[in-house]
PDB file of C-alpha atoms in Angstrom:
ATOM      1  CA  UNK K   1     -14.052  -2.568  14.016  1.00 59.00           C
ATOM      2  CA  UNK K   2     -13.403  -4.553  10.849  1.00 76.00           C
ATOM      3  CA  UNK K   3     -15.067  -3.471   7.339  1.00 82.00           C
ATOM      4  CA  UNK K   4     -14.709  -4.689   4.178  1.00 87.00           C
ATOM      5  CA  UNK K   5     -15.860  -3.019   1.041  1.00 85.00           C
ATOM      6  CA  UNK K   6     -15.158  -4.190  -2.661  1.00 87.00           C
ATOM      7  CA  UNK K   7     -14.086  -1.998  -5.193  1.00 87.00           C
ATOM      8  CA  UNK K   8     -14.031  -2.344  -8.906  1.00 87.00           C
ATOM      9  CA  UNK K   9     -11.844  -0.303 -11.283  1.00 90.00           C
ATOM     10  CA  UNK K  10     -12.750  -0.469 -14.862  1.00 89.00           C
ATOM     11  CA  UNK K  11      -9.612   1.010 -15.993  1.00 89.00           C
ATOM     12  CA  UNK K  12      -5.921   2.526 -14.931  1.00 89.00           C
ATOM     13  CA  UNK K  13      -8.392   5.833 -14.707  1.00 92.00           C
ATOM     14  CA  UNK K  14     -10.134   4.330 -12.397  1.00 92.00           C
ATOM     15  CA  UNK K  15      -6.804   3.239 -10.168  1.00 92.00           C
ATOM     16  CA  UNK K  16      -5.676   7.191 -10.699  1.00 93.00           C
ATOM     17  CA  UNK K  17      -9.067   8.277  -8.892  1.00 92.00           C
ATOM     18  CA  UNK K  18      -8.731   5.966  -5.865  1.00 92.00           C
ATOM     19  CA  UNK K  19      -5.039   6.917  -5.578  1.00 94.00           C
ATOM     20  CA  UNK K  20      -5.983  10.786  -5.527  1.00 94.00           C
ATOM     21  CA  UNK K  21      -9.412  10.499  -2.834  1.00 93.00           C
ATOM     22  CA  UNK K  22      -6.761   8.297  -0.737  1.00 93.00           C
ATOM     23  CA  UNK K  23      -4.302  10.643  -0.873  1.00 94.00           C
ATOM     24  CA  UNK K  24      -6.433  13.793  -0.324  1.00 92.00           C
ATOM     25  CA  UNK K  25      -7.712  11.265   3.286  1.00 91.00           C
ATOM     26  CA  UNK K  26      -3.954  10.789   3.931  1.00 92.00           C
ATOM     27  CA  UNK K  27      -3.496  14.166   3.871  1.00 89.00           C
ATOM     28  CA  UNK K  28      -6.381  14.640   6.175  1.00 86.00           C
ATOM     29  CA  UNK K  29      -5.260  12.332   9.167  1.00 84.00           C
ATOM     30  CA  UNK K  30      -1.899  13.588   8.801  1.00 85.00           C
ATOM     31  CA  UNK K  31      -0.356  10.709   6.883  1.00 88.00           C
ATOM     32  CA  UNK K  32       0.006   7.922   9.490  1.00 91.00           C
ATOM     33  CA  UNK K  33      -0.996   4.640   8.403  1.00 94.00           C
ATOM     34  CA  UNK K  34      -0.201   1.386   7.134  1.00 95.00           C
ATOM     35  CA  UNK K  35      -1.706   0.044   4.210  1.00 95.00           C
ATOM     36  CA  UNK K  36      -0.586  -3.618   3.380  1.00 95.00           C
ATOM     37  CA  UNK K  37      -1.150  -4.599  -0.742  1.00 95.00           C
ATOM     38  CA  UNK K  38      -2.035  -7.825  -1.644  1.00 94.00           C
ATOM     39  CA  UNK K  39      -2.531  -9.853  -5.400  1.00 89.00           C
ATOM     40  CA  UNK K  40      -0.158 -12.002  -7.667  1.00 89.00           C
ATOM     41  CA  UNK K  41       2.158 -10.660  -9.787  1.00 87.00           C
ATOM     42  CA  UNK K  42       0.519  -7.818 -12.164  1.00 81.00           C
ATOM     43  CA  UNK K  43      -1.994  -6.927 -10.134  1.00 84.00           C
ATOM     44  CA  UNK K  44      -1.832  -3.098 -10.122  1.00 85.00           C
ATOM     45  CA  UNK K  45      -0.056  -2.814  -6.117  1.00 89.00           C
ATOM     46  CA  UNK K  46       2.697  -0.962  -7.779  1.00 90.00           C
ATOM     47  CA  UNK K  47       0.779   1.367  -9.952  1.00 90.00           C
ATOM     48  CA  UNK K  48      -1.814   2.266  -7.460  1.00 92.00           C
ATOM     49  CA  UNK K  49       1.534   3.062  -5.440  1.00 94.00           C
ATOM     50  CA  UNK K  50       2.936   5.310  -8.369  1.00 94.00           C
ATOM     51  CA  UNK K  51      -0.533   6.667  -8.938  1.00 94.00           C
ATOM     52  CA  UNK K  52      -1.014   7.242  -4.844  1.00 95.00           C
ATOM     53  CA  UNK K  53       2.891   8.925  -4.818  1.00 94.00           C
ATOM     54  CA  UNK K  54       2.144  11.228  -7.617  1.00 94.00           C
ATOM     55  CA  UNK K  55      -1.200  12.700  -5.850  1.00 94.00           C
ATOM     56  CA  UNK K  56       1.116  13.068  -2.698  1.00 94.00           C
ATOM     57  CA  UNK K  57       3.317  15.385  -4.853  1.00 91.00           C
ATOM     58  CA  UNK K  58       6.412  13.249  -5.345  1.00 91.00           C
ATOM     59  CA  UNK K  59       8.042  13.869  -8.665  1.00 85.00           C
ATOM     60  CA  UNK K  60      10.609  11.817 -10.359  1.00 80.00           C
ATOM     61  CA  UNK K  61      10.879   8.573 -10.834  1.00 80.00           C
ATOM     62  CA  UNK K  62       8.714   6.459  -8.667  1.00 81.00           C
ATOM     63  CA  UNK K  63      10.507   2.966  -8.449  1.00 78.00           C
ATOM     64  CA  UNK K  64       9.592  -0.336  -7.430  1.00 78.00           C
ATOM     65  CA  UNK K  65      11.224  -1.512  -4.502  1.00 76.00           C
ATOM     66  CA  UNK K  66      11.388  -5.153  -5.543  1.00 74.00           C
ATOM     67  CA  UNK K  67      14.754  -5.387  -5.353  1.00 72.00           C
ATOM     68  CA  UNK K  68      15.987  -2.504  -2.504  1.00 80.00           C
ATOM     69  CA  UNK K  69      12.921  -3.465  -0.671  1.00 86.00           C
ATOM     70  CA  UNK K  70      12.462  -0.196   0.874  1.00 88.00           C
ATOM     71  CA  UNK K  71      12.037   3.103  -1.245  1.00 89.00           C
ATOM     72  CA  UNK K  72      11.450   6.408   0.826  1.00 90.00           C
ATOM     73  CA  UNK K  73      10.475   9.509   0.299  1.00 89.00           C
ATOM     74  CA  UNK K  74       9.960  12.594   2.075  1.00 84.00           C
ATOM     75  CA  UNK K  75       6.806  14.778   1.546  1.00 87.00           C
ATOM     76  CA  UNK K  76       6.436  18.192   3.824  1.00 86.00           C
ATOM     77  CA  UNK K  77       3.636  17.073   5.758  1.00 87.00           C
ATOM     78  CA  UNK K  78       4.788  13.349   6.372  1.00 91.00           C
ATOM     79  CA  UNK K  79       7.263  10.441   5.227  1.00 90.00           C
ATOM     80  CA  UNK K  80       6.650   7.859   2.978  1.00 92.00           C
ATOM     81  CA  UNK K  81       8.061   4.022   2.938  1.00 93.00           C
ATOM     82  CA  UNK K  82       6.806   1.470   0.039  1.00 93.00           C
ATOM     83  CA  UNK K  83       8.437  -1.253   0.613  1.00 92.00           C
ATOM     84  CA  UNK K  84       8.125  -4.664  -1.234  1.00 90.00           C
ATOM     85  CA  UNK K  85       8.631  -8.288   0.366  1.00 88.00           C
ATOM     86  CA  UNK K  86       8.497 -10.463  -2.326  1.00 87.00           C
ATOM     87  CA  UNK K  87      12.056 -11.748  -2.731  1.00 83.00           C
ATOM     88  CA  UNK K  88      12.211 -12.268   1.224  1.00 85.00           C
ATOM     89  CA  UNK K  89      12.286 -16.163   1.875  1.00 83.00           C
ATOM     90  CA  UNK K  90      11.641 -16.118   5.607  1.00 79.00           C
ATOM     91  CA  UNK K  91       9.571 -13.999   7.994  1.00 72.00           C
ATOM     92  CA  UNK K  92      12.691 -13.094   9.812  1.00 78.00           C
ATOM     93  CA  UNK K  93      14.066 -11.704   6.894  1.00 79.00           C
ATOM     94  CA  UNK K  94      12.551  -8.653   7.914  1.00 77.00           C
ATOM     95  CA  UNK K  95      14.166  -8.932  11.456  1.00 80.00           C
ATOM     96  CA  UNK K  96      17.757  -9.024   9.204  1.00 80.00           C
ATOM     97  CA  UNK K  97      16.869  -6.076   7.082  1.00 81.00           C
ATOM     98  CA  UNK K  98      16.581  -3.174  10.161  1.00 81.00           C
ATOM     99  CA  UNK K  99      13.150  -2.864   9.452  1.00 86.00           C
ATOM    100  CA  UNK K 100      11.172  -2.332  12.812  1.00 85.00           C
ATOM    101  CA  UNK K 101      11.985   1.122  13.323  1.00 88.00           C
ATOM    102  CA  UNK K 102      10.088   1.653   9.759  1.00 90.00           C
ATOM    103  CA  UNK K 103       7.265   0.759  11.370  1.00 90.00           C
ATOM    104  CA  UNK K 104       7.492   2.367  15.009  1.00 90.00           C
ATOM    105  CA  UNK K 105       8.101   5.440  12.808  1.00 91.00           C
ATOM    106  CA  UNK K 106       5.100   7.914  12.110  1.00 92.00           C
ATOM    107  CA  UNK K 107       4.121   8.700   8.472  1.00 93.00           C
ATOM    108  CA  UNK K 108       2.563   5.850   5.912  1.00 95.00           C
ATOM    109  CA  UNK K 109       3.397   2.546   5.224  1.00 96.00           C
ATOM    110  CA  UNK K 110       3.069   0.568   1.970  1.00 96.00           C
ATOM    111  CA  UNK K 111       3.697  -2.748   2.037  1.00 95.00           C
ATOM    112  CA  UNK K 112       3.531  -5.123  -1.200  1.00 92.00           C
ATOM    113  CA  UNK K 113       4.047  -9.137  -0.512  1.00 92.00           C
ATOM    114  CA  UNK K 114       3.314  -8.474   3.784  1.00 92.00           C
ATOM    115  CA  UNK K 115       2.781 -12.131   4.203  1.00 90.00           C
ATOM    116  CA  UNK K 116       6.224 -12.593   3.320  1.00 88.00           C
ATOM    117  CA  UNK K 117       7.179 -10.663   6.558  1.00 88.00           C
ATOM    118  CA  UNK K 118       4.326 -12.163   8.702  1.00 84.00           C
ATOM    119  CA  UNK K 119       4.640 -11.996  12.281  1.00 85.00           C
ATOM    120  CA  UNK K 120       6.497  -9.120  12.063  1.00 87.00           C
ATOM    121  CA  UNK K 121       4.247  -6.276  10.865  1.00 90.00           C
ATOM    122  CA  UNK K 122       2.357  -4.673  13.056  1.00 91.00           C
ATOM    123  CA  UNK K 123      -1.569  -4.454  12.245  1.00 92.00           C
ATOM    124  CA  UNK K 124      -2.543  -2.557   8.940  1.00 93.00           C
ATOM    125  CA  UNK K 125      -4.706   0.151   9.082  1.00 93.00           C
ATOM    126  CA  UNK K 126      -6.106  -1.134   5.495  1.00 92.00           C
ATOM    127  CA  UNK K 127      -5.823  -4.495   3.918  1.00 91.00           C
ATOM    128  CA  UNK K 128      -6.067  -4.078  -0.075  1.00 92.00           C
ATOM    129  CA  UNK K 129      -6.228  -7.453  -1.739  1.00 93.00           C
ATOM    130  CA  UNK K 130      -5.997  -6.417  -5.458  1.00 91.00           C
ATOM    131  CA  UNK K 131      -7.183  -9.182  -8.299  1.00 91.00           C
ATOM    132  CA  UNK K 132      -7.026  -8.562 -12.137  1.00 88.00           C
ATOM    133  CA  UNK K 133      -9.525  -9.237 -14.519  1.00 86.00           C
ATOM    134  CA  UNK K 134      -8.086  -8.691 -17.744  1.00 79.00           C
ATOM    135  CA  UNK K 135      -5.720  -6.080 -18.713  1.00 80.00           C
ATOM    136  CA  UNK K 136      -6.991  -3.022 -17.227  1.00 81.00           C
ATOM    137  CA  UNK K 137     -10.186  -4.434 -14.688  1.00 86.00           C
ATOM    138  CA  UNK K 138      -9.227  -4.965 -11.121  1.00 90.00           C
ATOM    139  CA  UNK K 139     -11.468  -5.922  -8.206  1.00 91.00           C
ATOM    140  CA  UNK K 140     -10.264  -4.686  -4.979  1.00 90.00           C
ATOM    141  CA  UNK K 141     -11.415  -5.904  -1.629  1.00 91.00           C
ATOM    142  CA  UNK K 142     -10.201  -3.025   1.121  1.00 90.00           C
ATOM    143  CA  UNK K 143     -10.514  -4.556   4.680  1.00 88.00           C
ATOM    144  CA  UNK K 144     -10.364  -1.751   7.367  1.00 88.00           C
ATOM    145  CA  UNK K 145      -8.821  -3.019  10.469  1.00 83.00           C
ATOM    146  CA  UNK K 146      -8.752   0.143  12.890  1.00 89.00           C
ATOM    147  CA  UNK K 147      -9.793   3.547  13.742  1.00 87.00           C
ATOM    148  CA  UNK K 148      -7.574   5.015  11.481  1.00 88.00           C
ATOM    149  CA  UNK K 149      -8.842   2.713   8.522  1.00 88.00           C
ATOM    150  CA  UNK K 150     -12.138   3.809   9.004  1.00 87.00           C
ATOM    151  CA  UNK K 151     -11.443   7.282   9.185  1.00 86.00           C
ATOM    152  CA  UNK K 152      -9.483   6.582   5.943  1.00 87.00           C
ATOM    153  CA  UNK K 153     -12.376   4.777   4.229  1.00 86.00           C
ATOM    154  CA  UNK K 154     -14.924   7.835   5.166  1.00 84.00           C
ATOM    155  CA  UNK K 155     -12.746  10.302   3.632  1.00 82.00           C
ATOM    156  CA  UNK K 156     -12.059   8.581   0.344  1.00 80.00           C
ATOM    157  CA  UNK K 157     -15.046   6.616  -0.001  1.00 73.00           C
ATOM    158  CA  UNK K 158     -16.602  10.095  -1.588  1.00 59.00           C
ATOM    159  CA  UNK K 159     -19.710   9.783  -3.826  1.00 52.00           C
TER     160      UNK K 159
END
């Protein structure tokens, strides 16, 4: 069931269009899925989350969760978590911060830093390793892991 496809985005335009076909497939399937974001530090996981949140309809300010780990937010059709790992020291960090029922909730999942909480996730729907190339180039390698990431990938993947 596993696919991987690599991506490359020339610019933050080309982020914005990703974020939009993903949404519009999100929307599709009803929103449940979990999408775990990998890449060092600047490598466009939080903007493709701002740019993914705006095509959703959430207005405001979008905020990294870096610090609150968990930022939610509540669309009509379907909830939202982003949540960011990266100051967790230990897998079982997650365990301390009430987090399972997050994930045995329904509605989408964005995880930033998930190997800092590994062992504990449950399997992504979509693996997104994000690597920079300069200021505004990324290369993005999506791994689909399930039914739902493939349904995901046909939807967006557009011409």
């Amino acid at each position: 069931m596993a696919t991987t496809h690599t991506l490359l985005w020339d610019s933050e335009a080309d982020t914005q269009a990703f974020a939009t076909r993903l949404a519009d497939a999100l929307q599709a399937v009803g929103g449940d899925a979990f999408i775990a974001l990998h890449g060092d530090l600047g490598a466009g996981k939080t903007t493709l989350v701002r740019h993914l949140l705006r095509a959703l309809g959430v207005s405001g300010r979008v905020k990294s969760p870096t610090y609150a780990v968990v930022e939610s937010y509540a669309l009509s059709a379907f909830a939202v978590w982003h949540l960011d790992f990266y100051r967790f020291n230990d897998p079982q960090d997650f365990e301390d911060a009430g987090l399972r029922d997050i994930f045995a909730s329904p509605g989408l999942k964005l995880a930033e830093w998930p190997d800092k909480a590994a062992g504990h996730l449950p399997a992504a729907d979509w693996q997104l390793h994000l690597h920079s190339m300069g200021d505004t180039r990324r290369t993005v390698e999506l791994r689909g892991h399930s039914a739902r990431g493939a349904q995901l990938w046909s939807a967006c993947a557009g011409p």
